[in-house]
XYZ file of C-alpha atoms in Angstrom:
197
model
C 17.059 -30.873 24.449
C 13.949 -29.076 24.807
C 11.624 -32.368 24.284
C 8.269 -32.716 22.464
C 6.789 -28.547 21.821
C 3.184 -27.960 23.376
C 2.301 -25.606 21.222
C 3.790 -23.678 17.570
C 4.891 -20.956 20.010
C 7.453 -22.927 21.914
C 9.631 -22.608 18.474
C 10.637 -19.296 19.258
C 12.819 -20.660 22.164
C 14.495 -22.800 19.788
C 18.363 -20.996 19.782
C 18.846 -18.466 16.763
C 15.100 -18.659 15.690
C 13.783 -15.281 15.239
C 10.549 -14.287 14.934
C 10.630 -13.836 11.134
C 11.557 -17.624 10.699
C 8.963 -18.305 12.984
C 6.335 -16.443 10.577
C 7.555 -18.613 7.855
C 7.767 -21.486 9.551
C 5.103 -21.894 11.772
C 2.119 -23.262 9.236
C 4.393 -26.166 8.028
C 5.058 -27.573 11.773
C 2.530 -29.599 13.087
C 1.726 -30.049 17.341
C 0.073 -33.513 17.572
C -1.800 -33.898 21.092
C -0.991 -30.217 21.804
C -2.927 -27.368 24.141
C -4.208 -25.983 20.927
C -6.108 -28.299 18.026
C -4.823 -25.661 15.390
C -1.292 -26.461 16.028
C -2.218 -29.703 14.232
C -3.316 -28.256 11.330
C -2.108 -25.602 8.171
C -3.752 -22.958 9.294
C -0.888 -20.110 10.471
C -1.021 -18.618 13.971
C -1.900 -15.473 12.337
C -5.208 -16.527 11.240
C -6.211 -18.480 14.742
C -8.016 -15.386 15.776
C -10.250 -15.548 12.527
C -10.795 -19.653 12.927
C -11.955 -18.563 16.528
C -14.344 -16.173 15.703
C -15.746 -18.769 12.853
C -15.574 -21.485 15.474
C -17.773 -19.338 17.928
C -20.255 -18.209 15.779
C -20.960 -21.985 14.466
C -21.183 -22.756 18.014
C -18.351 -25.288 17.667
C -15.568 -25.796 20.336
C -12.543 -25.294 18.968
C -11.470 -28.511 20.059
C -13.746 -29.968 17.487
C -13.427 -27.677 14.782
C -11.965 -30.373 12.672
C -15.230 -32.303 12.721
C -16.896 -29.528 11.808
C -16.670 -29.692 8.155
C -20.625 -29.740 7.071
C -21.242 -26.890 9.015
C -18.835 -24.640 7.254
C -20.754 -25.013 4.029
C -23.481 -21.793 5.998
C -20.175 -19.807 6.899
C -20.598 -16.565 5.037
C -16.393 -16.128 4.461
C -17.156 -12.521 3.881
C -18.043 -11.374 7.370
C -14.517 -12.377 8.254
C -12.307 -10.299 5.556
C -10.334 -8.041 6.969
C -7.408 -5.863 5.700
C -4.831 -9.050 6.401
C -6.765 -11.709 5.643
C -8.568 -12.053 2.243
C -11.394 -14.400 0.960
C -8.526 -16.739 -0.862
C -6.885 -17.126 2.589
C -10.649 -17.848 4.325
C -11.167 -20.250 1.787
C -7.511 -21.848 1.923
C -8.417 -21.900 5.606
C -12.167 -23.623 5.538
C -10.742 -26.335 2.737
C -7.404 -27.247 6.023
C -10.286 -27.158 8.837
C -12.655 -29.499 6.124
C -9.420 -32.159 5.065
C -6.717 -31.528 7.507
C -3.216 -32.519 6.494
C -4.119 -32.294 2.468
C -1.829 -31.690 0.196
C -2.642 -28.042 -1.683
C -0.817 -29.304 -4.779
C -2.511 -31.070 -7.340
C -1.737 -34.233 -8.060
C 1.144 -34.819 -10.513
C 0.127 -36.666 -13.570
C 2.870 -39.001 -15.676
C 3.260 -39.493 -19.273
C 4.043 -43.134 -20.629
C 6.864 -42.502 -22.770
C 7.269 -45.377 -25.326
C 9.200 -48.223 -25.025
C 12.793 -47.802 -26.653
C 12.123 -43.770 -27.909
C 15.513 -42.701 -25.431
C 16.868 -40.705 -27.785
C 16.527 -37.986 -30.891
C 17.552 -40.870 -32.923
C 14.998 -43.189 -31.698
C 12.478 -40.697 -33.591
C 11.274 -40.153 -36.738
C 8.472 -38.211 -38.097
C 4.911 -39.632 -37.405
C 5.184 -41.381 -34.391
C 2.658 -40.734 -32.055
C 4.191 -40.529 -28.679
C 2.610 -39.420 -24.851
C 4.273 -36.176 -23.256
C 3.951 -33.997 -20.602
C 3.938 -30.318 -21.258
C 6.874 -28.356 -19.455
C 6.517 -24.705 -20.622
C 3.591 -22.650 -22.073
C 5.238 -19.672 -24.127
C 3.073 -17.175 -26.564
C 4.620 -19.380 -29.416
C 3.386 -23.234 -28.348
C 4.197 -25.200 -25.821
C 7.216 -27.470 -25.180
C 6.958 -31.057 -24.265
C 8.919 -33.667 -22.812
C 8.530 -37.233 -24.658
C 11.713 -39.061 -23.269
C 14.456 -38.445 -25.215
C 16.116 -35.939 -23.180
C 15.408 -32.827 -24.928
C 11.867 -31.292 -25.090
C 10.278 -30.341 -28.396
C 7.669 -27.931 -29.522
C 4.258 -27.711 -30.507
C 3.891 -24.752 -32.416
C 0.771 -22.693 -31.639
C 0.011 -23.315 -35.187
C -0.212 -27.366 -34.183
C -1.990 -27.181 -30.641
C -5.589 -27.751 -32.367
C -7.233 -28.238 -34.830
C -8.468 -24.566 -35.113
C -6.727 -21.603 -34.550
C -5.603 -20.650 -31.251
C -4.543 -17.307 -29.918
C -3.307 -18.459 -26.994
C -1.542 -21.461 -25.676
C -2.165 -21.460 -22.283
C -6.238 -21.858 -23.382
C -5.361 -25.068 -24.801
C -2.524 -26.646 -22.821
C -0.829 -26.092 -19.349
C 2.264 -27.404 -17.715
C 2.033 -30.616 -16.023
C -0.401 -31.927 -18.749
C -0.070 -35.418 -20.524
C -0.725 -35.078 -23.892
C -0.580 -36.789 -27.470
C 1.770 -35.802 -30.044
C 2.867 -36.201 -33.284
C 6.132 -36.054 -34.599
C 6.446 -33.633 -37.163
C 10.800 -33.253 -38.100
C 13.674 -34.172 -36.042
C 17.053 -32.226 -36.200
C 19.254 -33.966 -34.244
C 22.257 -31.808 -35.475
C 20.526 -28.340 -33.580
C 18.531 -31.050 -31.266
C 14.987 -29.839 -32.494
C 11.744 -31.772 -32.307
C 8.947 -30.221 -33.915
C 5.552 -31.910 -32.403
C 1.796 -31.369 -33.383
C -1.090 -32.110 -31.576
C -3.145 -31.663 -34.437
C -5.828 -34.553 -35.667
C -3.328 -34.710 -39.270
């Protein structure tokens, strides 16, 4: 009803939208061709003032602050700290103005699990398989290789040397190489190693 919004603000006119949602909302909607170039971009209406006072000191209209991205390399981020706004936000902030529309997450990385290895039957102890970790605990780390229930490698079997923590040598989301150690499919238990043998 309301047409195409001008600006982030014009969301608070939207029917049952308080202010609250609008704080949560309001750095995931993006203004294209709207009065303010910000609107287009990740950084939250709370932090305009700071991207303004950045913008002025590089002498850069704020128009083209999206082009600006080799000057920001001189910004000294800690002139601009304040008691809201910390040096991980004015970095977060300088890394939307530099790539605009990035995606913050890091890309997700897949594991090829072997051809025919569906199940705990398909396994037996020595096959070298591809995973991707799913948990970190203080005790090893749990992978998924295909077969519908994770198993473990045992802190004991992360390395080759000892390792007093897991989350030094592996962290969830990483593909790695394991060995399959035992296979009880009656309590549906893998026991991996990513040991060299």
């Amino acid at each position: 009803q309301q047409g195409a919004f001008k600006n982030r603000r014009e969301i608070l006119k939207v029917p049952k939208l308080g202010p609250k949602a609008f704080e949560q909302s309001a750095g995931f909607l993006r203004i294209r061709n709207g009065d303010n170039p910000l609107d287009n971009t990740a950084v939250h209406p709370e932090s305009y003032p700071v991207v303004k006072a950045i913008a002025l000191d590089l002498q850069l209209p704020l128009a083209k602050i999206n082009q600006g991205a080799d000057r920001f390399k001189s910004v000294d981020l800690n002139r601009y700290v304040t008691d809201t706004i910390g040096l991980p936000t004015l970095k977060d902030i300088i890394q939307e103005l530099e790539k605009p529309g990035r995606d913050p997450r890091a890309e997700f990385k897949y594991a090829t699990f072997k051809e025919g290895v569906n199940e705990l039957k398909d396994l037996s102890p020595g096959m070298e398989l591809e995973g991707i970790v799913t948990n970190v605990v203080n005790f090893g780390a749990f992978v998924d290789i295909g077969v519908h229930q994770d198993g473990l490698v045992h802190i004991s079997q992360l390395a080759d040397r000892f390792v007093e923590d897991p989350k030094q040598i592996v962290k969830v989301g990483q593909v790695v190489k394991v060995r399959v150690m035992e296979v009880n499919e009656k309590l549906k238990r893998v026991s991996l190693s990513m040991r060299s043998r």
